[in-house]
Tab-separated table of C-alpha atoms in Angstrom:
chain	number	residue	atom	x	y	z
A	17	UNK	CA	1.249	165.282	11.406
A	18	UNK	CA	2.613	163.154	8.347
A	19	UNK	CA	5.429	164.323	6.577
A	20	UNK	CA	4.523	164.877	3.190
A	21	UNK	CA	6.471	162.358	0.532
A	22	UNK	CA	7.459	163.211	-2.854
A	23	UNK	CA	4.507	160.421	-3.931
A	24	UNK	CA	1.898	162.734	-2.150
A	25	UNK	CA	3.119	165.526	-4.276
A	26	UNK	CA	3.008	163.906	-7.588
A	27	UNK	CA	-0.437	162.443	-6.438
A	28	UNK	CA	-1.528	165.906	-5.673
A	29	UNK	CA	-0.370	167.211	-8.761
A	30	UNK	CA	-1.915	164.278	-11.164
A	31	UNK	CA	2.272	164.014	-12.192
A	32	UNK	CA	4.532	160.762	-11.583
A	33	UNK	CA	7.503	161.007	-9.163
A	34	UNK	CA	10.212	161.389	-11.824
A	35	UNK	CA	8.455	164.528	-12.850
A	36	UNK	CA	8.331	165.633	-9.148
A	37	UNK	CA	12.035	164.563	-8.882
A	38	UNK	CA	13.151	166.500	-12.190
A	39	UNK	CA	11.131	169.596	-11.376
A	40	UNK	CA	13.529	169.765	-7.594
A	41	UNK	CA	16.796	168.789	-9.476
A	42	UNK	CA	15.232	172.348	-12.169
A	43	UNK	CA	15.530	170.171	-15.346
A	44	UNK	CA	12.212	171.898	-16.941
A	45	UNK	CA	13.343	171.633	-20.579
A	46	UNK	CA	10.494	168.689	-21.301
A	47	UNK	CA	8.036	170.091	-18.357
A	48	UNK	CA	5.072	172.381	-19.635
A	49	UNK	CA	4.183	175.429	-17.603
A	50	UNK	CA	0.865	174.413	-16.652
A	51	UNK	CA	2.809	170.827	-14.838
A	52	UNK	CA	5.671	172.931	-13.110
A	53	UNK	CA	2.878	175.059	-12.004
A	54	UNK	CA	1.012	172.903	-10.224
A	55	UNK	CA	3.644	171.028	-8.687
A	56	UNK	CA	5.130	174.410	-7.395
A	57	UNK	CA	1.503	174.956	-5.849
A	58	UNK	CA	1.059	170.730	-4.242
A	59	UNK	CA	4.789	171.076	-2.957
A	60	UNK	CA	3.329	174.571	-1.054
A	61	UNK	CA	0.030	173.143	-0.032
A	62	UNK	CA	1.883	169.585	1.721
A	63	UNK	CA	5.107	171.953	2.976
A	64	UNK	CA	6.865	168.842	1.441
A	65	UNK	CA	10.683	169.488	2.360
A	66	UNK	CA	13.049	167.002	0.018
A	67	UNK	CA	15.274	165.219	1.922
A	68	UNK	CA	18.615	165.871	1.044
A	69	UNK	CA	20.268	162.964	2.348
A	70	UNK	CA	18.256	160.546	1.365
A	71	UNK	CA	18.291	162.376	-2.482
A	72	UNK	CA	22.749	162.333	-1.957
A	73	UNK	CA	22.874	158.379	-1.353
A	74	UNK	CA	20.850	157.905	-3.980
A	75	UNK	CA	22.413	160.266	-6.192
A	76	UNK	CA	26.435	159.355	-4.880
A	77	UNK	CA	26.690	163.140	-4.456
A	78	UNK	CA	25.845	165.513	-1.736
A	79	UNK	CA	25.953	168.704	-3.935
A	80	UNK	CA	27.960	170.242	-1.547
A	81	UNK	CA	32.047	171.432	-1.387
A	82	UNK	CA	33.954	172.787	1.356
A	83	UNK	CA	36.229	175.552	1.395
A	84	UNK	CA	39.236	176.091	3.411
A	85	UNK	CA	40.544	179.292	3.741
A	86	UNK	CA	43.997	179.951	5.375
A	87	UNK	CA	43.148	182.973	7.073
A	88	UNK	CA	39.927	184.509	6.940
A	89	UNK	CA	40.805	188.265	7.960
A	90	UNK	CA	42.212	188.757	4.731
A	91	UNK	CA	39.952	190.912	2.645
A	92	UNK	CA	40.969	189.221	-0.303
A	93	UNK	CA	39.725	185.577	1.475
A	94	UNK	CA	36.205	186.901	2.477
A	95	UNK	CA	35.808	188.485	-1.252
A	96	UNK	CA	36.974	185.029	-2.927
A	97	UNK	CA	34.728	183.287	-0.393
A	98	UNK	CA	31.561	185.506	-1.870
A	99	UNK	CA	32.021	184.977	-5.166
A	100	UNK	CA	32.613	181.060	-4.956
A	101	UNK	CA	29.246	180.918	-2.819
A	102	UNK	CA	28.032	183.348	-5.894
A	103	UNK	CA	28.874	180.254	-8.306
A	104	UNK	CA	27.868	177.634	-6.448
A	105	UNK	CA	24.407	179.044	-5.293
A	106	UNK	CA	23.400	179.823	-8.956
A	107	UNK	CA	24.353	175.764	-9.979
A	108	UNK	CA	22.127	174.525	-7.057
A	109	UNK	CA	25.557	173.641	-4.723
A	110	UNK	CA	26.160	174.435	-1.404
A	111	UNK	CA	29.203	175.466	0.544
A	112	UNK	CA	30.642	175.316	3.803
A	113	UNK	CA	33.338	177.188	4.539
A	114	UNK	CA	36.087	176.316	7.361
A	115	UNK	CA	39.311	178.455	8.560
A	116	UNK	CA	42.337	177.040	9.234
A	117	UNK	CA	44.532	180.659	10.840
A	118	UNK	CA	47.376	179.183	9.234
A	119	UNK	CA	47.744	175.959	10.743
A	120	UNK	CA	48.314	172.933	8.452
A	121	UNK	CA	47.189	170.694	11.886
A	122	UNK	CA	43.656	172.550	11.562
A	123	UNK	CA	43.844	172.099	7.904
A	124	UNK	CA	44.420	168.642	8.549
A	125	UNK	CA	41.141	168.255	10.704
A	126	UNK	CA	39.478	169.848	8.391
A	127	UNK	CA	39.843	167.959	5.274
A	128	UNK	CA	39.567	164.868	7.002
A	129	UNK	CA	35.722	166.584	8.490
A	130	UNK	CA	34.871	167.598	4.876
A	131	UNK	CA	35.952	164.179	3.825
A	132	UNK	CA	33.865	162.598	6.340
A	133	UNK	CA	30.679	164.413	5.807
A	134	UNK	CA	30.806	163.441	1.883
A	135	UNK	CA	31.411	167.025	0.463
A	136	UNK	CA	31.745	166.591	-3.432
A	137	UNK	CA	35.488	168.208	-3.965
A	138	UNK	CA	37.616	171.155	-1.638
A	139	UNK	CA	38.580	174.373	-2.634
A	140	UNK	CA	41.636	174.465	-0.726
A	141	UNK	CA	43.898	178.410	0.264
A	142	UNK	CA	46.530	175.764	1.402
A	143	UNK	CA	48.935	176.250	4.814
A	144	UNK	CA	51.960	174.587	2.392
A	145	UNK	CA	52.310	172.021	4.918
A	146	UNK	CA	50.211	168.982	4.477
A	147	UNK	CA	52.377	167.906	1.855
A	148	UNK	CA	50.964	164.296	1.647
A	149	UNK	CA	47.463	164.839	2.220
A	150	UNK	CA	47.462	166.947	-0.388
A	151	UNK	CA	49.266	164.238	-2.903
A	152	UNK	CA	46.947	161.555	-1.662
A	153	UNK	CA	44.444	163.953	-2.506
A	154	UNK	CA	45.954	164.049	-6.072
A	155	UNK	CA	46.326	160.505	-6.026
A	156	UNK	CA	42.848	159.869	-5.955
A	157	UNK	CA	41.800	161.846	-8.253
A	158	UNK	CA	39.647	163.539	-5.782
A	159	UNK	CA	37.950	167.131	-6.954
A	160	UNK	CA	40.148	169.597	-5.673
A	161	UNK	CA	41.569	173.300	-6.480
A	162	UNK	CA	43.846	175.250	-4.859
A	163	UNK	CA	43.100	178.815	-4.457
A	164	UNK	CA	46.213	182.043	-4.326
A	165	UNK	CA	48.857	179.612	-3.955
A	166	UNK	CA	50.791	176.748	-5.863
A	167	UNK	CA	50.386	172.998	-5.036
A	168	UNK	CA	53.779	172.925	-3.229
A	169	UNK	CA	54.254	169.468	-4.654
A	170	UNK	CA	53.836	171.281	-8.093
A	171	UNK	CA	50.482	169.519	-8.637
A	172	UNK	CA	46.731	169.626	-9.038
A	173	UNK	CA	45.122	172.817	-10.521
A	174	UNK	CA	45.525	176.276	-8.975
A	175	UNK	CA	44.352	179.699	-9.010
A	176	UNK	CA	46.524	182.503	-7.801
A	177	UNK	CA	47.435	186.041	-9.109
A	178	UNK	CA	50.558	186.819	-11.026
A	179	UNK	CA	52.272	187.856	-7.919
A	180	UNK	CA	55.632	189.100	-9.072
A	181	UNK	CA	53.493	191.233	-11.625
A	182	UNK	CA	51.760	192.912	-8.817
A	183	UNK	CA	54.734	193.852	-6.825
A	184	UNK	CA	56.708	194.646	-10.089
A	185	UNK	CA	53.791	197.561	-10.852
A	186	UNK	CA	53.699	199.162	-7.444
A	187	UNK	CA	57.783	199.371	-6.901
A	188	UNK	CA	57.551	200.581	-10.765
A	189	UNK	CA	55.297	203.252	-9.759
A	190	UNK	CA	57.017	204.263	-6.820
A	191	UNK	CA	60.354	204.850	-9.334
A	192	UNK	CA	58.702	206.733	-11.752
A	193	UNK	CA	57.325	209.102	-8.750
A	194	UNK	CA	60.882	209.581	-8.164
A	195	UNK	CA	60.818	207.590	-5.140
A	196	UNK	CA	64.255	204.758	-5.549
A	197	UNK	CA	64.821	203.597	-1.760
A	198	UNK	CA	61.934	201.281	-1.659
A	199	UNK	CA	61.237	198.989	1.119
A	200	UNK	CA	59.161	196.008	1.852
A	201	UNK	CA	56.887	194.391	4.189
A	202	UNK	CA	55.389	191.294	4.365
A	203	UNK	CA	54.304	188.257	6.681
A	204	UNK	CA	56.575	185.440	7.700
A	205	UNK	CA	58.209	183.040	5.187
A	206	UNK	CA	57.829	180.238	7.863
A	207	UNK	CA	54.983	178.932	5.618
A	208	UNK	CA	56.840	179.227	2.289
A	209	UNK	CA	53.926	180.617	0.572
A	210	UNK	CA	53.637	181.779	-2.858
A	211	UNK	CA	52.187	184.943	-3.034
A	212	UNK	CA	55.002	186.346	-0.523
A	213	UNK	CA	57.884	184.446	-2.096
A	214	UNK	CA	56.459	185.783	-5.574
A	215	UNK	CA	56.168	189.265	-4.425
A	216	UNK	CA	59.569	189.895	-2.767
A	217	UNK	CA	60.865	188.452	-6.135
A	218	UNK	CA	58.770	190.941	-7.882
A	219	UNK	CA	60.366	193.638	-5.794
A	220	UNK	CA	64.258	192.797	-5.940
A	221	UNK	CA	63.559	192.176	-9.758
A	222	UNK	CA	62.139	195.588	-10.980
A	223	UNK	CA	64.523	197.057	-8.484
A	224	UNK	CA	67.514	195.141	-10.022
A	225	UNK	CA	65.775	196.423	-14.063
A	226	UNK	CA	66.064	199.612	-12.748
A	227	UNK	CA	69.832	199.640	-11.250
A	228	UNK	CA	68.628	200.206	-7.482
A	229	UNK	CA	69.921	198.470	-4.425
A	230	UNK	CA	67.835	196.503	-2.709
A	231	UNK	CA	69.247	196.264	1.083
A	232	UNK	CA	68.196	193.215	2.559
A	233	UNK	CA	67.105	195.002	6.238
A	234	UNK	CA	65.051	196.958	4.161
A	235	UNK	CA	62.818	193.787	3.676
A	236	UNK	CA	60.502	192.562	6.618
A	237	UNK	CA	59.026	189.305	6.738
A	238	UNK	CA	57.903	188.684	10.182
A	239	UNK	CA	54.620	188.461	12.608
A	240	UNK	CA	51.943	190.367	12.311
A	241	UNK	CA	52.406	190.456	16.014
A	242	UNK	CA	55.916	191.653	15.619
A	243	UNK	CA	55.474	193.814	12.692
A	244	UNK	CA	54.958	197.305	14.353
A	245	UNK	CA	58.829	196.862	16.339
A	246	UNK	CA	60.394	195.344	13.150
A	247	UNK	CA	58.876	198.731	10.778
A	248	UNK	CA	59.978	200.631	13.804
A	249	UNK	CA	63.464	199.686	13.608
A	250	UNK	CA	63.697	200.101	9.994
A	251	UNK	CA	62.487	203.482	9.961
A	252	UNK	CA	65.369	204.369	12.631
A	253	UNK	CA	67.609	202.842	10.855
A	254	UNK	CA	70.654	204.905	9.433
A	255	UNK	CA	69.180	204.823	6.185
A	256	UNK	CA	65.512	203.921	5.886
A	257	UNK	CA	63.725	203.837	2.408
A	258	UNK	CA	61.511	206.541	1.632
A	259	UNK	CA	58.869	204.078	0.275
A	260	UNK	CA	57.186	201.035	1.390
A	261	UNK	CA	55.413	198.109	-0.017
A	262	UNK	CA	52.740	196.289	2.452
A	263	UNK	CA	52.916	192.677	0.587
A	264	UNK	CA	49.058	192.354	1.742
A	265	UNK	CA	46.026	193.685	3.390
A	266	UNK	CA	46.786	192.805	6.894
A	267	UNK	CA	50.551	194.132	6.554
A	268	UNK	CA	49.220	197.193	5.236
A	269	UNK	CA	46.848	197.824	8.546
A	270	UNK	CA	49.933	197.511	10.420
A	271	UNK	CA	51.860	200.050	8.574
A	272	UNK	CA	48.827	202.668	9.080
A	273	UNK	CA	48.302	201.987	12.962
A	274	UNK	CA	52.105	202.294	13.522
A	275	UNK	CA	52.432	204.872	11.518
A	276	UNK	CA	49.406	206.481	12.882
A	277	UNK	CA	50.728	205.912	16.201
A	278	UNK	CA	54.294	207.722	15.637
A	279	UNK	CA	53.078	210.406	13.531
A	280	UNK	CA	54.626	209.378	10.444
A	281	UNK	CA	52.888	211.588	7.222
A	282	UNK	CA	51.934	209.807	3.912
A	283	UNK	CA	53.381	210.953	1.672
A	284	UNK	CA	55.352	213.538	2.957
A	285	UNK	CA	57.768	211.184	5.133
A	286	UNK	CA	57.403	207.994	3.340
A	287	UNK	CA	54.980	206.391	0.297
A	288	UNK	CA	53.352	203.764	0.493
A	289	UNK	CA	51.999	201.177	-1.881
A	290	UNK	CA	49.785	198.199	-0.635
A	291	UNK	CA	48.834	194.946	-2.302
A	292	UNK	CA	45.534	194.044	-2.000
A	293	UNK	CA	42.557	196.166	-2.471
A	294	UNK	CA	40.998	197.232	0.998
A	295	UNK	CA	37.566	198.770	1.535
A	296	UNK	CA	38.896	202.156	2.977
A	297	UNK	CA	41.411	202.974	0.462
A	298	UNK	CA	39.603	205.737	-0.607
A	299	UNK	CA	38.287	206.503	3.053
A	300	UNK	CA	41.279	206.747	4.274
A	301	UNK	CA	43.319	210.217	4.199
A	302	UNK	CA	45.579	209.926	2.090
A	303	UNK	CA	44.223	207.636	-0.284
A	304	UNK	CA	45.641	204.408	-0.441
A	305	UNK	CA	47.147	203.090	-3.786
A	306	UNK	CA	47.344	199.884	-4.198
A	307	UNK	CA	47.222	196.879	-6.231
A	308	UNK	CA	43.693	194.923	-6.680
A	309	UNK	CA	43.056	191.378	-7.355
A	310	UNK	CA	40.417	190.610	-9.786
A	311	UNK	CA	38.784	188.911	-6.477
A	312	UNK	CA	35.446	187.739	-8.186
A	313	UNK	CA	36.718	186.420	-11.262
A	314	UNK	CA	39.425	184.382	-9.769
A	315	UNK	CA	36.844	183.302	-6.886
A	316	UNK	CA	34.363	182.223	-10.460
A	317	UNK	CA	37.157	180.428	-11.837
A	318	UNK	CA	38.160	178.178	-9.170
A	319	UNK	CA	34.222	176.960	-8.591
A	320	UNK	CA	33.820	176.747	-11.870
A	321	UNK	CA	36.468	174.278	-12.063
A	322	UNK	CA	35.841	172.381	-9.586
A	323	UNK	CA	32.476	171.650	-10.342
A	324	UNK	CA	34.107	170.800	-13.775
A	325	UNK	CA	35.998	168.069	-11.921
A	326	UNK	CA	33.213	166.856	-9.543
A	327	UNK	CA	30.832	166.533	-12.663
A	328	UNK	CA	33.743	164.576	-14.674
A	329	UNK	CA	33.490	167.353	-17.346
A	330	UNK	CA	37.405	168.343	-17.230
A	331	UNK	CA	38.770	166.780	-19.683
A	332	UNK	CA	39.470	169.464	-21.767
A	333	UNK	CA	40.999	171.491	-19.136
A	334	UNK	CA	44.221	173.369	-21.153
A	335	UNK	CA	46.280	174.549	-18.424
A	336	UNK	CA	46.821	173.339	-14.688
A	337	UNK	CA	47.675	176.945	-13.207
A	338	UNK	CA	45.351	180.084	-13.857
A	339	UNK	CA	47.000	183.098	-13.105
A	340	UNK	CA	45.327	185.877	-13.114
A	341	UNK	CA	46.546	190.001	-13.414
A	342	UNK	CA	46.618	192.574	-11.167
A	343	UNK	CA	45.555	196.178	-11.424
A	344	UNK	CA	47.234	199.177	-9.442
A	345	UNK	CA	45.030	201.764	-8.333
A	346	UNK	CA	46.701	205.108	-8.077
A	347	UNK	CA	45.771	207.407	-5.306
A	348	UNK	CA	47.523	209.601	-3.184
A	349	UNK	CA	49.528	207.510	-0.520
A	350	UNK	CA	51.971	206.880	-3.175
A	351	UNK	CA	53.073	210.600	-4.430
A	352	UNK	CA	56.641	211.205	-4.641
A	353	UNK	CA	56.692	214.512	-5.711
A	354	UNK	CA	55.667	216.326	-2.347
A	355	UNK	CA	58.769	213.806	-1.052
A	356	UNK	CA	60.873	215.304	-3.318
A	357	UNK	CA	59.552	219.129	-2.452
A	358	UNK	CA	60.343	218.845	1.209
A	359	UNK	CA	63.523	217.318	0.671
A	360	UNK	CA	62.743	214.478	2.981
């Protein structure tokens, strides 16, 4: 059977193309009811499918971006990824998303795929170490945002959270629940990522406001892999903090299982304070405090601005960096006083 053309439709609706051709791009503003009407019913009758390709060479855009998130366990990346298909859906653009675990080479592959397949502009969670591809990116002027982390050639338009904000209210929150040997864990510096540079800064900072020591083997940046011997170790230590800060979601599932494993009570042995909200905070007993992202809005943001750049309406774009602030969620992980109580 003959597949139905967009002429068959506007013959079977008694409209010309262009009117078939503005009613699929949604531009109704000069279309009547009774015309949109009857080209929604010729479009059913024929089963007319547009074709897509043939509509991007004509139009020089595919209405499509890719997104490439660094690690796609992180709560935070799957939230982010939601809201920027959200966006995107709602302005008649699609998305396809890609994973790199961390590693700039499958970054690499990736951008040159998206490239390749015509994708209008990237969103871009970047590994920190495709330092030229991402200037020759730049360069071009090509539509691109990078999402929770800085350009690391100081470029191009991010969206991240203020990160030494975040860490600065949980290790404030800890002090005021009389906890002041505080602790931190995080993921590996190898990368020299923002959002864990940022936070350990956050940490020694409000520590420093407040006249604490900060000891530097109370600070773990290592493996997940190697994370449950490293916390371990610390905990055996001489003198081991009686708090802890998980710098992120994944660190903070690491903490529990270990600490599940060796029987360590929350709070009654240690506090703990995690950044990034996780789905069972409040499942989990004790609750978990922690520090949220505001996921969705920062997800909004970065679509919004890159469809901004794709349809060359950025001009007027103030800033270069959107940061955006965090919110801690007190709950019972994080109690000091029962600490205090049992003399621990």
């Amino acid at each position: 059977m003959k597949k139905a053309s967009i002429a068959d439709v506007a013959k079977a609706a008694n409209v010309s193309k262009s009117t078939v051709s503005q009613y699929l791009n949604k531009r109704f503003n000069y279309m009547g009811e009774n015309t949109k009407n009857r080209i929604k019913a010729a479009i059913e009758e024929l089963n007319y499918q547009p074709n897509y390709i043939a509509r991007s060479l004509k139009q020089k855009k595919t209405s499509t971006i890719g997104v490439i998130v660094a690690n796609i366990l992180h709560t935070f990346s799957t939230q982010i990824i939601r809201s920027i298909e959200d966006y995107c859906q709602s302005n008649q653009f699609h998305v396809i998303v890609c994973n790199a675990d961390d590693d700039p080479e499958k970054e690499k592959n990736y951008i040159d795929m998206l490239r390749a397949k015509q994708v209008d502009g990237l969103i871009i969670f970047p590994t920190g170490e495709n330092l030229n591809l991402y200037q020759e990116l730049i360069n071009e002027n090509y539509p691109l945002v990078f999402m929770d982390r800085l350009s690391p050639n100081g470029e191009g338009c991010s969206v991240l959270l203020d990160n030494e904000k975040a860490s600065s209210l949980a290790v404030q929150h800890l002090i005021d629940e009389g906890i002041h040997e505080i602790g931190m864990v995080t993921t590996s510096y190898n990368q020299h990522l923002t959002p864990r540079f940022e936070r350990v800064e956050g940490y020694r900072k409000v520590m420093a406001e407040n006249g604490l020591i900060v000891q530097d083997d109370w600070i773990i940046h290592t493996e997940i892999s190697e994370m449950k011997a490293a916390i371990k170790h610390l905990l055996q230590s001489s003198h081991p903090p009686k708090g802890i800060l998980a710098g992120n979601d994944l660190t903070l599932m690491e903490i529990l299982k270990f600490f599940k494993e060796e029987n360590v009570k929350i709070p009654d042995d240690i506090a703990l304070v995690g950044i990034d909200e996780v789905p069972f905070a409040l499942a989990f007993h004790p609750t978990i405090t922690t520090v949220a992202q505001p996921t969705f809005e920062m997800g909004t943001k970065a679509a919004s601005l890159l469809l901004q750049k794709i349809n060359k309406t950025d001009a007027e774009l103030e800033q270069s960096v959107y940061r955006f602030e965090p919110k801690l969620l007190i709950r019972e992980s994080s109690s000091g006083h029962i600490q205090e109580k049992r003399g621990i």
